mmCIF file of C-alpha atoms in Angstrom:
data_model
loop_
_atom_site.group_PDB
_atom_site.id
_atom_site.type_symbol
_atom_site.label_atom_id
_atom_site.label_comp_id
_atom_site.label_asym_id
_atom_site.label_seq_id
_atom_site.Cartn_x
_atom_site.Cartn_y
_atom_site.Cartn_z
ATOM 1 C CA MET A 1144 27.349 113.914 109.664
ATOM 2 C CA LEU A 1145 29.273 114.796 106.509
ATOM 3 C CA LEU A 1146 32.355 112.630 106.935
ATOM 4 C CA VAL A 1147 31.595 110.227 104.089
ATOM 5 C CA ALA A 1148 31.740 112.803 101.291
ATOM 6 C CA LEU A 1149 34.938 114.481 102.418
ATOM 7 C CA VAL A 1150 36.937 111.355 103.284
ATOM 8 C CA THR A 1151 35.832 109.455 100.187
ATOM 9 C CA ALA A 1152 36.602 112.279 97.775
ATOM 10 C CA VAL A 1153 40.057 113.039 99.104
ATOM 11 C CA ALA A 1154 41.219 109.587 100.215
ATOM 12 C CA VAL A 1155 40.261 107.891 96.959
ATOM 13 C CA ALA A 1156 42.135 110.509 94.985
ATOM 14 C CA ALA A 1157 45.191 110.133 97.203
ATOM 15 C CA ILE A 1158 45.531 106.373 97.719
ATOM 16 C CA GLY A 1159 42.617 104.547 96.169
ATOM 17 C CA SER A 1160 40.960 103.696 99.475
ATOM 18 C CA CYS A 1161 38.071 105.325 101.242
ATOM 19 C CA ALA A 1162 36.169 105.571 104.498
ATOM 20 C CA SER A 1163 32.704 106.777 105.292
ATOM 21 C CA LYS A 1164 30.768 108.059 108.281
ATOM 22 C CA ARG A 1165 31.785 107.512 111.826
ATOM 23 C CA ALA A 1166 29.460 104.882 113.286
ATOM 24 C CA ARG A 1167 28.397 103.959 109.747
ATOM 25 C CA LEU A 1168 31.680 103.183 108.147
ATOM 26 C CA GLY A 1169 31.857 101.937 104.597
ATOM 27 C CA PRO A 1170 32.203 98.315 103.468
ATOM 28 C CA ALA A 1171 35.188 96.352 104.682
ATOM 29 C CA SER A 1172 36.630 93.030 103.539
ATOM 30 C CA VAL A 1173 34.362 90.968 105.762
ATOM 31 C CA VAL A 1174 34.804 87.204 105.713
ATOM 32 C CA GLU A 1175 32.684 84.806 107.741
ATOM 33 C CA PRO A 1176 34.315 81.378 108.267
ATOM 34 C CA GLY A 1177 32.432 78.778 106.309
ATOM 35 C CA GLN A 1178 30.824 81.365 104.037
ATOM 36 C CA SER A 1179 31.904 83.131 100.884
ATOM 37 C CA SER A 1180 30.203 86.431 101.591
ATOM 38 C CA ALA A 1181 29.993 88.906 104.426
ATOM 39 C CA PRO A 1182 27.635 88.286 107.338
ATOM 40 C CA PRO A 1183 24.900 90.867 107.816
ATOM 41 C CA ARG A 1184 26.041 93.785 109.939
ATOM 42 C CA ASP A 1185 24.087 95.515 112.644
ATOM 43 C CA SER A 1186 21.618 98.035 111.306
ATOM 44 C CA ALA A 1187 22.743 101.637 110.980
ATOM 45 C CA ALA A 1188 20.521 102.550 113.880
ATOM 46 C CA SER A 1189 22.191 100.019 116.143
ATOM 47 C CA LEU A 1190 25.568 101.601 115.346
ATOM 48 C CA GLY A 1191 24.410 105.049 116.395
ATOM 49 C CA THR A 1192 25.755 106.990 119.334
ATOM 50 C CA VAL A 1193 25.209 105.348 122.706
ATOM 51 C CA SER A 1194 26.509 106.180 126.143
ATOM 52 C CA ALA A 1195 29.781 104.571 127.233
ATOM 53 C CA PRO A 1196 29.895 101.862 124.543
ATOM 54 C CA ALA A 1197 32.263 98.952 125.040
ATOM 55 C CA LEU A 1198 34.452 98.354 121.996
ATOM 56 C CA ARG A 1199 36.871 95.459 121.722
ATOM 57 C CA LEU A 1200 38.927 93.780 119.031
ATOM 58 C CA GLU A 1201 39.542 90.061 118.791
ATOM 59 C CA LEU A 1202 41.934 88.263 116.452
ATOM 60 C CA ASN A 1203 41.833 84.540 115.766
ATOM 61 C CA VAL A 1204 45.285 83.809 114.357
ATOM 62 C CA PRO A 1205 44.585 80.546 112.428
ATOM 63 C CA ALA A 1206 41.408 82.054 110.939
ATOM 64 C CA PHE A 1207 43.322 85.132 109.722
ATOM 65 C CA ARG A 1208 40.367 87.183 110.935
ATOM 66 C CA LEU A 1209 40.076 90.252 113.143
ATOM 67 C CA ASP A 1210 36.615 90.894 114.628
ATOM 68 C CA VAL A 1211 35.321 94.128 116.113
ATOM 69 C CA PHE A 1212 32.692 93.863 118.856
ATOM 70 C CA ARG A 1213 30.536 96.507 120.408
ATOM 71 C CA ASP A 1214 29.420 94.991 123.674
ATOM 72 C CA THR A 1215 28.454 91.457 122.562
ATOM 73 C CA HIS A 1216 27.611 92.350 118.957
ATOM 74 C CA ARG A 1217 30.109 91.806 116.178
ATOM 75 C CA VAL A 1218 30.035 94.861 113.921
ATOM 76 C CA ARG A 1219 33.053 94.226 111.685
ATOM 77 C CA SER A 1220 35.280 91.388 110.492
ATOM 78 C CA TYR A 1221 38.468 91.820 108.482
ATOM 79 C CA THR A 1222 40.759 89.397 106.686
ATOM 80 C CA VAL A 1223 44.324 89.905 107.938
ATOM 81 C CA ALA A 1224 47.872 88.642 107.644
ATOM 82 C CA VAL A 1225 49.530 87.407 110.836
ATOM 83 C CA GLY A 1226 53.095 86.649 111.870
ATOM 84 C CA LEU A 1227 55.214 84.000 110.222
ATOM 85 C CA PRO A 1228 55.874 80.807 112.200
ATOM 86 C CA ASP A 1229 59.344 82.194 113.019
ATOM 87 C CA ASP A 1230 57.925 85.647 113.888
ATOM 88 C CA GLN A 1231 54.649 84.782 115.550
ATOM 89 C CA THR A 1232 51.989 87.303 116.442
ATOM 90 C CA PRO A 1233 51.933 87.411 120.271
ATOM 91 C CA ARG A 1234 48.871 85.839 121.864
ATOM 92 C CA GLY A 1235 47.169 87.272 124.907
ATOM 93 C CA ASP A 1236 45.164 90.277 126.050
ATOM 94 C CA PHE A 1237 46.415 93.712 125.090
ATOM 95 C CA GLU A 1238 45.255 97.309 124.785
ATOM 96 C CA ILE A 1239 45.427 99.779 121.930
ATOM 97 C CA SER A 1240 46.075 103.251 123.295
ATOM 98 C CA GLU A 1241 47.207 105.247 120.265
ATOM 99 C CA VAL A 1242 46.587 105.580 116.538
ATOM 100 C CA GLU A 1243 49.161 106.988 114.132
ATOM 101 C CA TRP A 1244 48.048 108.206 110.716
ATOM 102 C CA ASN A 1245 50.441 108.251 107.759
ATOM 103 C CA PRO A 1246 53.266 106.732 109.788
ATOM 104 C CA TRP A 1247 56.885 106.389 108.840
ATOM 105 C CA TRP A 1248 58.239 102.855 108.763
ATOM 106 C CA ILE A 1249 61.367 102.650 110.892
ATOM 107 C CA PRO A 1250 63.431 99.452 110.475
ATOM 108 C CA PRO A 1251 63.491 97.425 113.695
ATOM 109 C CA LYS A 1252 66.749 96.317 115.237
ATOM 110 C CA SER A 1253 66.547 92.850 113.706
ATOM 111 C CA ASP A 1254 68.841 90.954 111.356
ATOM 112 C CA TRP A 1255 66.271 90.868 108.583
ATOM 113 C CA ALA A 1256 66.015 94.687 108.591
ATOM 114 C CA LYS A 1257 69.685 95.613 109.034
ATOM 115 C CA ASN A 1258 70.019 96.829 105.425
ATOM 116 C CA GLU A 1259 66.641 98.548 105.281
ATOM 117 C CA LYS A 1260 66.101 102.301 105.315
ATOM 118 C CA PRO A 1261 63.257 104.301 106.904
ATOM 119 C CA GLU A 1262 60.262 104.744 104.618
ATOM 120 C CA PRO A 1263 58.248 107.988 104.570
ATOM 121 C CA PRO A 1264 54.448 107.929 104.395
ATOM 122 C CA GLY A 1265 53.074 107.105 100.992
ATOM 123 C CA PRO A 1266 51.321 104.459 98.897
ATOM 124 C CA THR A 1267 54.229 102.001 99.113
ATOM 125 C CA ASN A 1268 54.906 102.420 102.836
ATOM 126 C CA ARG A 1269 54.858 98.951 104.376
ATOM 127 C CA VAL A 1270 52.794 99.961 107.436
ATOM 128 C CA GLY A 1271 50.210 101.615 105.226
ATOM 129 C CA ARG A 1272 47.915 104.527 105.930
ATOM 130 C CA VAL A 1273 47.501 104.001 109.652
ATOM 131 C CA LYS A 1274 48.814 101.901 112.526
ATOM 132 C CA LEU A 1275 47.403 100.957 115.932
ATOM 133 C CA ARG A 1276 49.977 99.867 118.496
ATOM 134 C CA PHE A 1277 49.234 97.027 120.942
ATOM 135 C CA LEU A 1278 52.800 96.296 122.133
ATOM 136 C CA PRO A 1279 55.980 98.383 121.787
ATOM 137 C CA LEU A 1280 57.107 96.470 118.681
ATOM 138 C CA TYR A 1281 53.763 95.091 117.457
ATOM 139 C CA LEU A 1282 51.066 96.850 115.471
ATOM 140 C CA VAL A 1283 47.760 96.435 113.730
ATOM 141 C CA HIS A 1284 48.406 98.326 110.501
ATOM 142 C CA GLY A 1285 47.570 98.817 106.861
ATOM 143 C CA THR A 1286 49.613 97.420 104.027
ATOM 144 C CA PRO A 1287 49.938 97.849 100.269
ATOM 145 C CA PHE A 1288 50.818 94.139 100.038
ATOM 146 C CA THR A 1289 47.259 92.836 99.923
ATOM 147 C CA GLU A 1290 48.402 89.551 98.399
ATOM 148 C CA THR A 1291 49.724 88.601 101.864
ATOM 149 C CA LEU A 1292 46.304 88.811 103.528
ATOM 150 C CA GLY A 1293 44.743 85.558 104.670
ATOM 151 C CA ALA A 1294 48.120 84.014 105.468
ATOM 152 C CA ALA A 1295 50.998 84.024 107.954
ATOM 153 C CA ARG A 1296 53.262 86.490 106.169
ATOM 154 C CA SER A 1297 54.191 89.329 108.529
ATOM 155 C CA ARG A 1298 57.001 89.821 111.037
ATOM 156 C CA GLY A 1299 54.544 89.498 113.912
ATOM 157 C CA CYS A 1300 52.287 92.465 113.266
ATOM 158 C CA VAL A 1301 48.686 92.222 112.075
ATOM 159 C CA ARG A 1302 48.193 93.528 108.540
ATOM 160 C CA LEU A 1303 44.975 94.744 106.962
ATOM 161 C CA SER A 1304 44.371 96.281 103.567
ATOM 162 C CA ASN A 1305 44.751 100.048 103.694
ATOM 163 C CA ARG A 1306 41.027 100.379 103.100
ATOM 164 C CA ASP A 1307 40.209 98.167 106.071
ATOM 165 C CA ALA A 1308 42.860 99.781 108.277
ATOM 166 C CA VAL A 1309 41.304 103.212 107.690
ATOM 167 C CA ASP A 1310 37.846 101.759 108.360
ATOM 168 C CA LEU A 1311 39.039 100.192 111.626
ATOM 169 C CA ALA A 1312 40.925 103.286 112.796
ATOM 170 C CA LEU A 1313 37.918 105.544 112.265
ATOM 171 C CA LEU A 1314 35.715 103.129 114.197
ATOM 172 C CA VAL A 1315 38.248 103.014 117.043
ATOM 173 C CA HIS A 1316 38.364 106.816 117.108
ATOM 174 C CA GLU A 1317 34.586 107.014 117.244
ATOM 175 C CA PHE A 1318 34.476 105.002 120.449
ATOM 176 C CA ALA A 1319 37.809 105.915 122.022
ATOM 177 C CA SER A 1320 38.301 109.538 120.879
ATOM 178 C CA PRO A 1321 34.860 111.084 121.387
ATOM 179 C CA GLU A 1322 36.397 114.546 121.717
ATOM 180 C CA LEU A 1323 37.507 114.534 118.065
ATOM 181 C CA SER A 1324 35.029 116.207 115.731
ATOM 182 C CA ASP A 1325 34.002 114.719 112.415
ATOM 183 C CA ALA A 1326 35.774 117.582 110.684
ATOM 184 C CA ARG A 1327 39.026 116.881 112.517
ATOM 185 C CA LEU A 1328 38.887 113.166 111.741
ATOM 186 C CA ALA A 1329 38.043 113.867 108.109
ATOM 187 C CA SER A 1330 41.064 116.137 107.883
ATOM 188 C CA VAL A 1331 43.385 113.574 109.477
ATOM 189 C CA ALA A 1332 42.122 110.691 107.336
ATOM 190 C CA ALA A 1333 42.364 112.678 104.121
ATOM 191 C CA ASP A 1334 45.733 114.321 104.803
ATOM 192 C CA THR A 1335 49.195 112.886 104.163
ATOM 193 C CA ALA A 1336 50.854 114.345 107.251
ATOM 194 C CA THR A 1337 51.962 112.069 110.096
ATOM 195 C CA VAL A 1338 49.654 112.492 113.104
ATOM 196 C CA LEU A 1339 49.827 110.544 116.380
ATOM 197 C CA ILE A 1340 46.568 110.547 118.356
ATOM 198 C CA PRO A 1341 46.503 109.056 121.875
ATOM 199 C CA LEU A 1342 43.136 107.496 122.667
ATOM 200 C CA ALA A 1343 41.055 108.949 125.471
ATOM 201 C CA GLN A 1344 40.317 105.401 126.583
ATOM 202 C CA PRO A 1345 42.194 102.256 125.519
ATOM 203 C CA VAL A 1346 40.548 99.630 123.338
ATOM 204 C CA SER A 1347 41.018 96.006 124.373
ATOM 205 C CA PHE A 1348 42.607 93.675 121.844
ATOM 206 C CA ALA A 1349 42.563 89.911 122.398
ATOM 207 C CA VAL A 1350 44.739 87.633 120.259
ATOM 208 C CA ARG A 1351 43.543 84.033 120.303
ATOM 209 C CA TYR A 1352 44.632 80.769 118.700
ATOM 210 C CA GLU A 1353 41.347 78.944 118.114
ATOM 211 C CA LEU A 1354 41.771 76.049 115.698
ATOM 212 C CA VAL A 1355 38.038 75.370 115.500
ATOM 213 C CA GLU A 1356 35.009 77.640 115.666
ATOM 214 C CA VAL A 1357 31.325 76.785 115.681
ATOM 215 C CA PHE A 1358 28.873 78.681 113.492
ATOM 216 C CA GLY A 1359 25.312 77.456 113.801
ATOM 217 C CA ASP A 1360 25.290 73.733 113.035
ATOM 218 C CA SER A 1361 28.779 73.664 111.509
ATOM 219 C CA ALA A 1362 32.323 73.516 112.810
ATOM 220 C CA VAL A 1363 35.158 75.249 110.937
ATOM 221 C CA PHE A 1364 38.674 73.838 111.343
ATOM 222 C CA TYR A 1365 41.649 76.103 110.610
ATOM 223 C CA PRO A 1366 45.272 75.275 109.767
ATOM 224 C CA ASP A 1367 47.707 74.937 112.641
ATOM 225 C CA VAL A 1368 49.845 77.747 111.230
ATOM 226 C CA TYR A 1369 52.272 77.727 114.165
ATOM 227 C CA GLU A 1370 52.491 73.911 114.259
ATOM 228 C CA ILE A 1371 51.722 73.611 117.950
ATOM 229 C CA GLY A 1372 51.288 69.835 117.584
ATOM 230 C CA TRP A 1373 48.421 67.369 117.936
ATOM 231 C CA PRO A 1374 48.251 67.137 121.769
ATOM 232 C CA VAL A 1375 47.821 70.896 122.065
ATOM 233 C CA VAL A 1376 45.567 70.986 119.003
ATOM 234 C CA ARG A 1377 43.376 68.271 120.525
ATOM 235 C CA LYS A 1378 43.007 70.173 123.790
ATOM 236 C CA SER A 1379 42.239 73.406 121.947
ATOM 237 C CA VAL A 1380 39.635 71.766 119.724
ATOM 238 C CA PHE A 1381 37.877 69.867 122.504
ATOM 239 C CA THR A 1382 37.845 72.936 124.779
ATOM 240 C CA ARG A 1383 36.399 75.125 122.046
ATOM 241 C CA LEU A 1384 33.710 72.606 121.141
ATOM 242 C CA ALA A 1385 32.780 72.186 124.806
ATOM 243 C CA ARG A 1386 32.362 75.954 125.111
ATOM 244 C CA ALA A 1387 30.004 75.771 122.150
ATOM 245 C CA ARG A 1388 27.933 73.207 124.126
ATOM 246 C CA VAL A 1389 28.958 70.287 121.926
ATOM 247 C CA ASP A 1390 28.904 66.926 123.750
ATOM 248 C CA THR A 1391 32.616 66.105 123.623
ATOM 249 C CA SER A 1392 32.060 62.609 125.035
ATOM 250 C CA ALA A 1393 30.465 61.638 121.718
ATOM 251 C CA LEU A 1394 33.197 63.061 119.490
ATOM 252 C CA ASP A 1395 35.089 60.853 117.065
ATOM 253 C CA GLU A 1396 38.712 61.697 117.810
ATOM 254 C CA VAL A 1397 39.977 59.973 114.641
ATOM 255 C CA ALA A 1398 37.632 62.094 112.511
ATOM 256 C CA ILE A 1399 38.704 65.259 114.292
ATOM 257 C CA GLN A 1400 42.386 64.469 113.791
ATOM 258 C CA ALA A 1401 41.665 63.872 110.096
ATOM 259 C CA LEU A 1402 39.893 67.242 109.879
ATOM 260 C CA THR A 1403 42.798 69.078 111.472
ATOM 261 C CA ALA A 1404 45.133 67.415 108.966
ATOM 262 C CA ARG A 1405 42.834 68.407 106.112
ATOM 263 C CA ALA A 1406 42.778 71.991 107.375
ATOM 264 C CA ARG A 1407 46.490 72.306 106.593
ATOM 265 C CA ARG A 1408 45.454 72.691 102.946
ATOM 266 C CA GLY A 1409 42.775 75.243 103.834
ATOM 267 C CA ARG A 1410 39.994 75.514 106.340
ATOM 268 C CA ALA A 1411 37.663 72.533 106.590
ATOM 269 C CA VAL A 1412 33.931 72.891 107.279
ATOM 270 C CA VAL A 1413 31.873 70.019 108.661
ATOM 271 C CA ALA A 1414 28.406 69.602 110.157
ATOM 272 C CA LEU A 1415 28.466 69.081 113.915
ATOM 273 C CA THR A 1416 26.638 65.808 113.391
ATOM 274 C CA GLY A 1417 29.669 64.626 111.403
ATOM 275 C CA LEU A 1418 31.926 64.850 114.455
ATOM 276 C CA GLY A 1419 30.269 62.058 116.423
ATOM 277 C CA ARG A 1420 31.117 58.391 116.554
#
């Protein structure tokens, strides 16, 4: 496959971002909760062509992280921006059925956008290089405003850096648009023309609100960005820990409440042994 040379050469010159081979896409902004560097990805061989692969996306809102899974294996993680508390990213199970490259930004019929004008494709376009729609008014899309990533700063959509958005879109095309040749995808990714590509098969997209996650022997607590309140937080935390096979009968509820309060200033990492009475 020759996609890496063509996309990198043209895309870098055009917008300062790049993408590489289908099935072996270039580095993304991967962040593993509780770690400062990216987790190891599957080997290149494991990302090769397989029959009828299952691809799914999963967003954990408080973690500001979008994961890409192939079957049960996580192959990508991206740092994202999510909706503001007053414009929350919808939670639930959705499907992505189309990808639009070099989109226009059309102001929505909302008070905050009443004085805005449509924006043509380009480096300052607020939906970036590419967008993936999961509801009529909600998108996963690129953005030039990378300073907003890792926070609740959007109007409900899910923002990635333009580099990561291109990386994600090419991976989605690989699994959901098998009829597209490498040459065609290289042309679309490197061009500046607006192109809407329906997917041959939809890609599932789950949006979750998990305030704690377990990684090995540690638990990571995230800020309650939508301020759902302690009773709901408690239920969410205890349910998540139980799913991770943690003995919830031995948990110190006072310590857990303190950790959730601490997470308001940034995620808090604690050993599982530190959660007991």
